[in-house]
Amino acid sequence: MKYPTVLLLSVILAASCQNQKKDMPALETPTAKKIPKELSLHGDVRVDDYYWMNQREDPEVIAYLESENAYYNTLTAHTKDFQEELFQEMKSRIKEDDSSVPYKQNGYWYITRYETGKEYPIYSRKKESLEAKEEIIFNCNELAKGHEFFNLRGVTVSPDNTMAAFGTDTVSRRQYHIQIKNLVTGEVYPDKIENTTGSAVWASDNKTLFYTKKDPVTLRSDKIYKHKLGTSADEDVLVFHEADETFGTYVYKSKSKKYIIIGSYSTLTSDFRILKADEPDGEFRSFSPRERGLEYSIYHYGSDFYVLTNKDGATNFKLMRVGEDNTAAEFWEEFIPHREDVLLEDIDIFKDYYVLSERDNGLNKLKITRWDNKDSYYLPFDNETYIAYAYTNPDFDTEYLRYVYNAMTSPYSIIDLNMRTKEKEVKKEQEVLGGKYKKENYTSERVWATARDGVKVPISLVYHKNTELNEDTPLFQYAYGSYGSTSDPYFSTVRLSLLDRGYVYAIAHVRGGQYLGRPWYEDGKLLKKKNTFTDFIDCSKFLIENKYTSPSHHYAYGGSAGGLLMGAVVNMAPELYNGVIAAVPFVDVVTTMLDDSIPLTTGEYDEWGNPNDKEYYDYMKSYSPYDNVKAMDYPNLYVSTGLHDSQVQYWEPAKWVAKLREYKTDNNLLFLDTNMDAGHGGASGRFEALKETAKEYAFLLDLEGKTP
């Protein structure tokens, strides 16, 4: 097939276009060249015509991506003004000169704030009092100058408050370099520690720093190093190497500040090593011998560690306690037992209280208990479409719990609870600017669809109270459904641009997430992964059958592993959707999971299975979106990716779109939109990311004929 050049599409782009899609001139679709490559395993041969696209620096790859971008820009030219209108509308609801609720740590109040017209945050602090002079720690607007992408993370201040370590990424590959800033003189030391996660932790001596390095090819976090202030990074000492390629590693400090902790993790197994923070040149010791399938996290308090774990079949986790001298699993003693119907998600420890984060029937609960058991109670919440979670609580010696509450119909609030008196103070409620939003104008509900195997699947819905629910109602259905990650029913100012135009927004809490506890996750992974896809489809059928919408007004969205969900759904039930958005979609499952040089692959085996095992190979191949593209009608599709994506490589969506173009039998829209500067998270600026959302919303609204 002839490969269209960027020059050809540039000429087309220069041609005059009418304002309406129906008046657009005929346009040749991009056609990728085919170079058949045979991929053989387990006696099975797959032919991949677009395998060549995995060469990021190949001029033909870049030319193809740019031709797709030109095609997208041409066919959506009539929506460009509307995209800008949506962007300005979404931006106008956000307070530009916003700031965080200050929190106190080690004698300083820390604040993150934004200035009007600026894209990036400013990190500052004030000593002892909020009335004290502001000290600017980092102005990211200055640091981001000259970069198309910028992200700062992992700011950590030394115990004596004089130094700050920080990580920056200017490529969007999540490969950060760490530097150290002297907070007294303002000097940023020139020495850079390259290819890290961006996070670090100080020992008690104020001069020793522990950090995590990544494998330069796979980007797996595999080594913990020790750096001494004033020395070259070349002299840094390796203190731990995670040799198992299915694990990653990280380092942090206990809230008690007594221990430096190295954690190792895979999907199904946890492992820790500990070292007293005032003995940085000592040897880390194993917390407990690694045991396949044993998951746990540790929290230090007094002379004990508290262990949140699935030990002994505690599927929904339980809390155990062990002395800090003999920490092996054989010495763990039950503190809070396992419950079949309640997922124990986290614990926050204070001097006089501990706070449990639980999930019961999908709903967040916070339980406050005194260590002496003189008082114990749950915070009351009164609806079914809300989120509540413990927020930033670095102070150990306090009787205040800071938590967040929001519902699908109302903005988030940051609340301080006096755990002793039970008095609450709202420290901040998210402001929705523009003068049009009133929480009483929106309604939400939770409904339950019956999946094909009889399981009840919850769906959280929100819509404007004036929206009539019928077959002509546009509905936008979202899900993720992997890694046990729960899609909670949160409030979004951005989403108002759909709700105010008559859309219903639905979150399908499909299996593969953890909304209904750990078994909900277990039932949507590995050889049960298809439950995620069929749950989403069955939720769609429920919404259609109950007249919330109809196939001609039904839209679906998912990103990353949720993009895999979209790819599977359009292969399995394309007739249910008028349009689908797949953001940075993981769609070439078999090939990716067979390539252990790709970032994150080996650590994913416990989620998807290892296709070197024929059973998993066959199962993956049966649902992998790229491998199951066939000659049939597909919905209108908008697919996005980033050239530098480290999580889902750009070539997966690029190959998928090329194959869809070859096979699909309809005349529906198919767009591939590649951000040539960004990675998995998209644009880095506070407002620049809204432009990408505006593109997605314009795609949906245009299909509904709701563009100006």
XYZ file of C-alpha atoms in Angstrom:
708
model
C 0.000 0.000 0.000
C 1.122 3.497 -0.741
C 2.408 5.371 2.320
C 1.005 8.943 2.398
C 3.555 11.591 3.147
C 3.265 14.332 5.705
C 3.684 16.756 2.818
C 0.479 15.500 1.203
C -1.522 15.996 4.384
C 0.089 19.366 4.989
C -1.258 20.478 1.634
C -4.675 19.178 2.591
C -4.436 20.973 5.918
C -3.796 24.213 4.087
C -6.966 23.792 2.050
C -9.957 25.817 3.143
C -12.511 23.920 5.206
C -16.133 24.630 5.993
C -17.267 24.921 9.584
C -19.364 21.781 9.552
C -18.119 18.198 9.426
C -20.607 17.320 6.682
C -18.994 19.898 4.421
C -15.464 18.599 4.828
C -13.681 17.676 1.602
C -12.957 14.015 0.895
C -9.700 13.091 2.574
C -7.462 10.085 2.058
C -6.964 8.253 5.337
C -3.446 7.542 6.544
C -2.245 4.122 5.467
C 0.677 2.522 7.247
C 3.025 0.340 5.271
C 2.946 -3.379 6.036
C 6.066 -5.378 6.814
C 4.888 -8.833 7.881
C 6.711 -10.245 10.904
C 6.036 -13.755 12.106
C 5.829 -14.189 15.876
C 5.834 -17.856 16.838
C 5.311 -19.477 20.239
C 3.637 -22.639 21.547
C 3.160 -23.821 17.946
C 1.084 -20.725 17.181
C 2.131 -18.170 14.560
C 0.921 -14.567 14.658
C 1.694 -12.248 11.764
C 2.197 -8.633 12.846
C 2.232 -6.300 9.831
C 2.961 -3.237 11.946
C 5.654 -4.536 14.284
C 8.107 -2.095 12.647
C 6.455 0.804 14.435
C 8.343 0.055 17.675
C 11.387 2.048 16.489
C 10.899 5.391 18.202
C 13.666 7.181 16.283
C 12.759 5.812 12.843
C 11.845 8.760 10.555
C 9.084 6.661 8.966
C 7.535 6.025 12.370
C 7.580 9.735 13.145
C 6.181 10.488 9.678
C 3.310 8.049 10.220
C 2.423 9.506 13.618
C 2.549 13.014 12.187
C 0.352 11.974 9.260
C -2.234 10.633 11.706
C -2.025 13.882 13.668
C -2.516 15.884 10.481
C -5.511 13.720 9.543
C -7.036 14.222 12.987
C -6.432 17.962 12.894
C -7.985 18.264 9.446
C -11.161 16.331 10.211
C -11.646 18.140 13.517
C -10.776 21.596 12.220
C -14.440 22.603 12.522
C -14.251 21.894 16.296
C -11.064 23.854 17.032
C -12.911 26.972 18.180
C -15.208 24.779 20.254
C -12.215 23.016 21.821
C -10.890 26.409 22.854
C -14.321 27.336 24.208
C -14.418 24.131 26.256
C -10.881 24.717 27.493
C -11.670 28.254 28.623
C -14.919 27.058 30.189
C -13.177 24.334 32.196
C -10.338 26.637 33.136
C -12.762 29.351 34.272
C -14.156 27.077 36.990
C -10.729 26.614 38.560
C -9.349 29.139 40.996
C -6.044 30.179 39.459
C -4.530 31.754 42.566
C -5.288 28.706 44.666
C -3.331 27.276 47.570
C -3.305 24.120 49.641
C -4.311 23.871 53.264
C -1.034 24.344 55.173
C 0.263 21.397 57.147
C 2.871 21.499 59.884
C 5.940 19.302 59.980
C 9.033 19.615 62.149
C 8.415 23.261 63.055
C 7.420 24.552 59.614
C 4.110 25.114 57.866
C 4.257 23.815 54.283
C 2.121 25.302 51.505
C 1.645 24.623 47.797
C 0.126 27.495 45.863
C -0.582 28.697 42.340
C -0.477 32.161 40.863
C -2.875 33.532 38.273
C -1.743 32.804 34.743
C 0.897 30.276 35.827
C 0.882 26.584 34.937
C 2.990 25.162 37.740
C 2.940 25.149 41.550
C 5.068 27.109 43.979
C 6.251 25.221 47.063
C 6.852 27.341 50.144
C 7.031 27.202 53.934
C 6.716 29.409 56.998
C 8.535 28.880 60.258
C 6.365 28.103 63.306
C 3.571 30.564 62.437
C 1.430 31.153 59.350
C 2.108 34.833 59.948
C 5.837 34.304 59.445
C 7.689 35.335 56.295
C 7.209 32.983 53.358
C 10.236 31.020 52.180
C 10.009 29.874 48.556
C 11.397 26.351 48.298
C 10.674 25.741 44.605
C 8.973 27.869 41.963
C 8.198 25.300 39.288
C 7.234 28.013 36.813
C 10.866 29.092 36.786
C 12.223 25.550 36.720
C 9.953 24.600 33.803
C 11.159 27.368 31.494
C 12.525 26.016 28.220
C 10.875 22.620 28.648
C 7.850 21.279 26.777
C 7.279 18.958 29.726
C 8.186 19.433 33.377
C 7.387 17.558 36.544
C 8.815 17.959 40.043
C 8.262 15.297 42.657
C 9.666 13.778 45.815
C 10.481 16.982 47.703
C 11.895 15.858 51.030
C 13.401 18.149 53.669
C 16.282 17.107 55.911
C 15.567 16.645 59.644
C 17.406 19.895 60.488
C 15.301 21.760 57.886
C 18.346 23.049 55.959
C 18.328 20.857 52.835
C 15.721 19.648 50.352
C 16.147 16.780 47.920
C 13.913 16.859 44.846
C 13.404 15.034 41.555
C 12.647 16.509 38.121
C 11.585 14.971 34.804
C 11.666 17.019 31.590
C 10.958 14.196 29.120
C 7.880 12.448 30.590
C 9.506 9.031 30.804
C 9.265 9.068 34.616
C 13.050 9.011 34.806
C 13.874 11.702 37.333
C 17.192 13.196 38.294
C 17.610 14.083 41.951
C 19.344 17.211 43.170
C 19.782 18.854 46.545
C 18.981 22.455 47.406
C 20.448 24.329 50.356
C 17.404 26.026 51.907
C 19.579 28.444 53.861
C 21.620 29.837 50.948
C 19.249 28.952 48.096
C 22.037 27.156 46.238
C 21.133 24.099 44.179
C 24.130 21.802 44.231
C 25.275 20.898 40.699
C 25.637 17.180 41.279
C 22.766 15.228 39.707
C 21.712 11.671 40.466
C 20.318 10.375 37.181
C 17.617 7.841 36.285
C 15.766 7.643 39.602
C 12.134 7.519 40.741
C 12.548 11.089 42.004
C 11.929 10.183 45.628
C 14.541 10.056 48.382
C 14.713 9.894 52.163
C 17.091 11.516 54.648
C 18.757 9.686 57.487
C 18.863 11.383 60.884
C 22.406 12.718 60.334
C 21.190 15.301 57.742
C 23.838 14.241 55.266
C 22.901 10.722 54.158
C 20.273 10.232 51.491
C 18.738 6.957 50.292
C 17.111 6.781 46.857
C 15.871 4.375 44.181
C 17.469 3.895 40.756
C 15.781 2.480 37.671
C 17.016 0.007 35.099
C 17.786 2.239 32.087
C 16.068 -0.115 29.612
C 13.089 -1.632 31.435
C 12.660 1.335 33.825
C 12.130 -1.162 36.639
C 12.963 0.325 40.033
C 15.587 -2.205 41.053
C 18.347 -0.621 43.180
C 18.574 1.399 46.404
C 21.645 3.619 46.763
C 23.123 5.679 49.597
C 24.412 9.183 48.841
C 26.554 11.329 51.145
C 26.088 15.084 50.959
C 29.080 16.761 49.359
C 30.250 13.692 47.470
C 29.848 12.787 43.811
C 26.956 10.536 42.788
C 29.631 8.308 41.244
C 30.698 7.411 44.787
C 27.202 6.398 45.925
C 26.953 3.001 47.597
C 24.560 0.280 46.484
C 22.732 -0.913 49.599
C 20.105 -3.161 47.989
C 19.548 -4.771 44.587
C 16.173 -6.319 43.813
C 17.370 -9.123 41.566
C 13.956 -10.664 40.925
C 12.803 -9.065 37.672
C 9.142 -9.426 38.673
C 9.666 -7.065 41.644
C 10.267 -3.353 42.039
C 11.716 -1.562 45.053
C 11.398 1.750 46.908
C 12.591 3.428 50.105
C 10.846 5.586 52.707
C 10.947 6.617 56.368
C 8.459 5.502 59.015
C 6.096 8.174 60.354
C 7.790 7.716 63.731
C 11.066 8.801 61.996
C 12.850 5.923 63.676
C 13.338 3.653 60.650
C 14.462 3.814 57.038
C 12.451 1.138 55.220
C 13.156 -0.544 51.893
C 10.103 -2.105 50.317
C 9.974 -4.652 47.496
C 6.749 -5.399 45.701
C 5.152 -7.441 42.977
C 1.442 -7.696 42.267
C 1.027 -10.484 44.819
C 3.996 -10.308 47.188
C 5.533 -7.754 49.592
C 8.909 -7.715 51.292
C 10.639 -5.187 53.591
C 14.046 -4.368 55.064
C 14.589 -1.953 57.918
C 17.416 0.176 59.311
C 17.390 2.635 62.191
C 17.482 6.157 60.747
C 20.242 7.216 63.157
C 22.499 4.379 61.934
C 22.746 5.167 58.186
C 25.965 3.224 57.702
C 24.528 0.094 59.285
C 23.129 -2.910 57.458
C 19.475 -3.237 56.509
C 17.891 -6.348 57.963
C 14.999 -8.366 56.574
C 11.670 -7.706 58.253
C 10.451 -11.198 57.398
C 11.599 -13.798 54.844
C 9.950 -13.289 51.458
C 6.940 -15.525 50.998
C 5.172 -15.838 47.660
C 1.606 -14.540 47.879
C 2.119 -12.797 51.231
C 1.186 -9.119 50.946
C 1.722 -6.669 53.761
C 2.660 -3.129 54.710
C 4.249 -1.980 57.966
C 3.700 0.926 60.355
C 5.918 1.687 63.342
C 4.538 2.824 66.714
C 6.329 2.766 70.063
C 8.208 -0.501 70.339
C 6.019 -2.338 67.836
C 5.292 -2.630 64.154
C 1.718 -2.924 62.944
C 1.321 -5.123 59.885
C -1.575 -4.812 57.426
C -1.591 -8.184 55.702
C -3.429 -10.967 53.868
C -1.594 -13.605 55.945
C -3.382 -16.890 56.574
C -5.987 -16.341 53.879
C -7.103 -12.887 55.048
C -8.332 -11.931 51.571
C -9.695 -8.572 52.736
C -6.657 -8.025 54.974
C -6.270 -7.863 58.731
C -4.002 -5.955 61.124
C -1.297 -7.706 63.135
C 1.303 -6.539 65.642
C 4.909 -7.547 66.248
C 7.751 -6.302 68.448
C 10.480 -4.374 66.630
C 13.235 -6.803 67.630
C 11.760 -10.061 66.250
C 9.725 -9.073 63.216
C 9.471 -12.327 61.242
C 5.952 -13.447 60.283
C 6.025 -16.288 62.808
C 5.910 -13.668 65.589
C 2.992 -11.620 64.208
C -0.045 -11.505 66.494
C -3.564 -10.618 65.409
C -4.708 -7.121 66.375
C -7.775 -6.607 64.154
C -9.236 -9.778 62.603
C -10.101 -10.404 58.990
C -13.680 -9.711 57.874
C -15.258 -11.377 54.857
C -17.363 -8.340 53.949
C -15.068 -5.410 54.802
C -11.808 -4.511 53.059
C -9.194 -3.056 55.406
C -7.330 -0.574 53.187
C -5.000 1.446 55.426
C -4.120 2.656 58.907
C -2.964 6.076 60.128
C -1.112 6.127 63.421
C -1.059 8.986 65.944
C 0.226 9.229 69.505
C -3.161 8.587 71.144
C -5.260 7.261 68.239
C -5.185 5.067 65.192
C -7.486 5.512 62.202
C -8.624 2.646 59.983
C -9.596 3.174 56.357
C -12.165 0.555 55.385
C -14.367 -0.217 52.391
C -17.762 -1.754 53.103
C -20.095 -2.572 50.188
C -18.004 -0.239 48.050
C -18.256 2.717 50.438
C -15.352 4.390 52.275
C -15.408 4.335 56.061
C -13.060 5.942 58.597
C -12.891 4.418 62.075
C -11.140 6.314 64.887
C -9.966 4.389 67.950
C -7.951 5.346 71.022
C -4.994 3.119 71.721
C -6.335 2.629 75.252
C -9.709 1.569 73.773
C -11.614 4.192 75.767
C -13.301 5.423 72.589
C -13.961 4.065 69.120
C -16.327 5.375 66.438
C -16.993 5.729 62.700
C -17.331 9.050 60.963
C -20.886 9.302 59.591
C -21.450 9.663 55.824
C -24.921 9.724 54.354
C -24.996 8.812 50.646
C -23.754 6.189 48.205
C -21.730 8.294 45.744
C -18.981 9.834 47.849
C -15.298 9.533 48.669
C -13.735 9.921 52.109
C -10.088 9.305 52.899
C -7.363 10.316 55.327
C -5.335 13.200 53.905
C -1.846 14.520 54.750
C -1.212 13.705 58.422
C 2.550 13.906 58.989
C 2.278 15.050 62.614
C 2.417 12.129 65.022
C 1.712 14.038 68.245
C -1.684 15.557 67.443
C -5.328 14.849 68.192
C -6.431 16.168 64.797
C -7.177 13.943 61.804
C -7.239 15.677 58.444
C -9.442 13.974 55.878
C -11.080 14.630 52.514
C -14.743 14.272 51.660
C -16.494 14.820 48.341
C -19.456 13.445 46.429
C -20.243 13.237 42.732
C -22.558 16.222 43.135
C -20.417 18.402 45.390
C -16.777 19.591 45.546
C -14.166 18.181 47.867
C -13.709 19.493 51.381
C -10.595 19.177 53.511
C -11.706 18.717 57.096
C -9.891 18.676 60.415
C -11.490 16.403 62.993
C -10.609 16.688 66.658
C -10.538 12.987 67.421
C -11.105 13.634 71.122
C -14.007 16.125 71.007
C -15.307 14.959 67.583
C -15.581 18.569 66.492
C -15.014 19.238 62.804
C -13.626 22.261 61.014
C -13.784 22.585 57.244
C -10.370 23.972 56.391
C -11.116 24.316 52.709
C -13.942 23.638 50.301
C -13.094 23.486 46.627
C -14.315 26.616 44.891
C -16.109 26.249 41.575
C -15.854 29.604 39.886
C -17.950 31.012 37.062
C -21.130 31.601 39.031
C -23.116 28.825 37.333
C -22.491 25.813 39.556
C -24.959 24.989 42.344
C -24.687 21.576 43.960
C -28.465 21.316 44.302
C -28.762 21.307 40.489
C -27.201 17.844 40.234
C -28.315 14.433 41.321
C -26.496 11.146 41.755
C -27.449 7.566 42.382
C -25.980 4.104 42.599
C -27.626 1.308 40.624
C -26.764 -2.361 40.241
C -26.520 -4.242 36.957
C -26.699 -8.023 36.807
C -23.714 -9.514 35.003
C -24.121 -12.574 32.784
C -22.862 -14.848 35.575
C -25.417 -13.439 38.015
C -23.039 -11.141 39.919
C -24.357 -7.665 40.794
C -22.122 -4.867 39.453
C -22.536 -1.346 40.915
C -22.701 1.772 38.738
C -22.374 5.316 40.107
C -24.290 7.932 38.109
C -24.427 11.726 38.126
C -26.411 14.122 35.930
C -28.081 17.536 35.933
C -31.481 17.470 37.584
C -33.061 18.871 34.403
C -31.699 16.066 32.241
C -34.473 13.756 31.092
C -33.468 10.114 31.187
C -34.594 8.372 28.023
C -33.332 6.757 24.822
C -32.138 10.116 23.482
C -29.982 10.931 26.516
C -26.225 10.904 25.859
C -24.379 8.827 28.464
C -20.626 8.662 29.045
C -19.539 5.433 30.756
C -16.110 5.102 32.382
C -14.195 2.226 33.965
C -10.649 1.109 34.662
C -10.824 -2.375 36.166
C -7.241 -3.534 36.750
C -4.580 -3.865 39.472
C -7.208 -3.650 42.198
C -7.387 0.094 41.530
C -10.754 1.441 42.605
C -12.549 4.065 40.517
C -14.282 6.033 43.234
C -17.292 8.312 42.598
C -15.490 11.643 42.809
C -16.506 15.218 41.984
C -15.078 16.892 38.887
C -15.375 20.515 37.812
C -14.263 19.467 34.333
C -17.105 16.969 34.039
C -19.641 19.790 34.458
C -19.066 20.665 30.792
C -20.775 17.382 29.919
C -23.411 17.385 32.644
C -24.528 20.909 31.777
C -24.989 19.806 28.164
C -27.298 16.977 29.094
C -24.909 14.053 29.542
C -25.178 11.379 32.194
C -21.782 10.343 33.579
C -21.477 6.738 34.763
C -18.675 4.904 36.564
C -18.968 1.148 36.157
C -17.289 -0.474 39.166
C -16.259 -3.583 37.237
C -14.321 -6.558 38.521
C -10.568 -6.115 38.376
C -10.916 -3.091 40.616
C -11.332 -3.392 44.373
C -14.596 -1.506 44.888
C -16.296 -4.491 46.531
C -13.227 -5.808 48.308
C -10.244 -7.912 47.410
C -12.276 -10.790 45.920
C -13.671 -8.270 43.413
C -10.106 -7.774 42.182
C -9.207 -11.456 42.202
C -12.249 -12.169 40.055
C -11.043 -9.803 37.313
C -7.411 -10.725 36.687
C -5.279 -13.477 35.160
C -7.550 -16.211 33.785
C -10.644 -14.294 34.935
C -9.723 -11.059 33.142
C -12.650 -11.291 30.735
C -15.003 -10.598 33.651
C -13.782 -6.990 33.489
C -14.878 -6.702 29.871
C -18.185 -8.523 30.190
C -19.051 -6.546 33.344
C -18.602 -3.302 31.411
C -20.721 -4.592 28.533
C -23.422 -5.863 30.893
C -23.488 -2.484 32.667
C -23.954 -0.862 29.253
C -26.823 -3.200 28.435
C -28.430 -2.443 31.806
C -28.254 1.301 31.190
C -29.732 0.882 27.723
C -32.473 -1.506 28.837
C -33.461 0.852 31.655
C -33.724 3.810 29.258
C -30.832 5.847 30.608
C -29.621 6.004 26.998
C -29.513 4.012 23.751
C -26.673 2.688 21.572
C -26.806 5.727 19.295
C -26.136 8.004 22.285
C -23.910 5.759 24.377
C -20.192 6.574 24.798
C -17.371 4.808 26.616
C -14.005 5.888 27.977
C -10.971 4.192 29.477
C -7.255 4.902 29.725
C -4.119 2.751 29.994
C -5.372 -0.630 31.304
C -8.800 0.965 30.925
C -7.824 1.459 27.288
C -7.379 -2.299 27.083
C -10.945 -2.517 28.365
C -12.081 -0.197 25.553
C -10.215 -2.250 22.957
C -11.801 -5.467 24.178
C -15.270 -3.941 24.384
C -15.275 -2.599 20.820
C -14.261 -6.041 19.569
C -16.883 -7.823 21.661
C -19.884 -5.461 21.544
C -19.289 -2.576 19.119
C -23.011 -2.177 18.497
C -23.586 -0.766 22.006
C -21.610 2.446 21.506
C -21.728 5.440 19.206
C -18.275 6.590 20.265
C -15.342 5.343 22.328
C -12.309 7.164 23.702
C -9.227 5.047 24.400
C -6.483 7.051 26.103
C -2.938 5.628 26.051
C -4.472 2.174 25.610
C -2.698 -1.092 26.443
C -3.955 -3.040 23.421
C -1.144 -5.313 22.197
C -1.186 -7.565 25.227
C 0.517 -10.711 23.969
C 3.442 -9.062 22.203
C 4.075 -6.653 25.059
C 3.945 -9.321 27.747
C 6.425 -11.425 25.765
C 8.937 -8.568 25.550
C 10.741 -8.342 28.882
C 12.808 -5.380 27.650
C 9.715 -3.159 27.705
C 9.262 -1.135 30.907
C 7.119 -2.839 33.539
C 6.530 -6.114 31.644
C 8.069 -8.579 34.092
C 6.311 -6.983 37.042
C 2.979 -7.493 35.303
C 2.972 -11.277 35.183
C 0.893 -11.568 38.352
C -1.745 -9.279 36.838
C -2.063 -10.695 33.306
C -0.118 -13.940 33.444
C 3.118 -14.935 31.742
C 2.431 -15.794 28.085
C 5.509 -18.019 28.013
C 3.052 -20.379 29.709
C 0.725 -21.660 26.960
C -2.405 -21.431 29.114
C -1.869 -17.711 29.656
C -0.738 -17.182 26.069
C -3.948 -18.670 24.704
C -6.139 -16.727 27.141
C -4.410 -13.398 26.454
C -4.603 -13.927 22.726
C -8.344 -14.573 23.000
C -8.980 -11.027 24.288
C -5.976 -8.922 23.215
C -7.573 -6.047 21.237
C -4.856 -5.883 18.591
C -4.940 -9.628 17.941
C -8.737 -9.662 17.655
C -9.386 -6.818 15.230
C -11.661 -8.168 12.518
C -13.664 -7.089 9.503
C -16.765 -5.484 11.016
C -18.262 -2.134 11.922
C -16.633 -0.304 14.824
C -17.884 2.743 16.755
C -16.397 6.185 16.222
C -12.992 6.047 17.930
C -10.647 8.665 19.368
C -7.303 7.154 20.429
C -4.577 9.169 22.166
C -0.985 8.404 23.079
C 2.327 10.053 23.964
C 5.547 9.456 22.078
C 7.541 9.195 25.324
C 5.052 7.096 27.258
C 6.899 4.822 29.687
C 3.849 2.828 30.808
C 2.125 1.990 27.516
C 4.477 2.392 24.585
C 3.164 4.642 21.796
C 3.398 1.864 19.213
C 0.565 -0.139 20.792
C -2.177 2.393 19.954
C -0.406 3.292 16.693
C -0.406 -0.344 15.519
C -3.973 -0.834 16.708
C -5.253 2.157 14.747
C -3.346 1.073 11.634
C -4.903 -2.388 11.846
C -8.373 -0.978 12.509
C -8.024 1.174 9.392
C -7.189 -1.944 7.410
C -10.065 -4.073 8.685
C -13.028 -1.959 9.740
C -16.015 -1.972 7.397
C -17.709 1.261 8.484
C -17.290 4.928 7.659
C -17.119 6.024 11.285
C -14.411 8.314 12.571
C -11.086 6.830 13.636
C -8.491 9.206 15.063
C -4.993 8.670 16.445
C -3.783 11.760 18.296
C -0.144 11.556 19.445
C 1.377 14.090 21.806
C 4.898 14.244 20.422
C 6.269 15.861 23.607
C 4.567 14.022 26.469
C 4.237 10.583 28.011
C 1.692 8.504 29.913
C 0.245 11.345 31.957
C -0.122 13.729 29.022
C 0.746 17.406 29.208
C 2.440 18.579 32.392
C 1.044 22.051 32.958
C -1.855 22.616 35.326
C -4.090 23.902 32.542
C -2.396 22.368 29.507
C -3.875 19.008 30.477
C -7.340 20.536 30.126
C -6.684 21.038 26.433
C -6.461 17.285 26.025
C -9.753 16.847 27.874
C -11.275 19.522 25.649
C -10.286 17.453 22.615
C -12.019 14.397 24.064
C -15.167 16.294 25.004
C -15.314 18.008 21.615
C -15.174 14.557 19.984
C -18.144 13.393 22.082
C -20.205 16.543 21.713
C -19.600 16.701 17.976
C -20.965 13.177 17.590
C -24.081 14.355 19.430
C -24.404 17.418 17.214
C -23.801 19.655 20.212
C -20.958 21.685 18.721
C -21.714 25.334 17.894
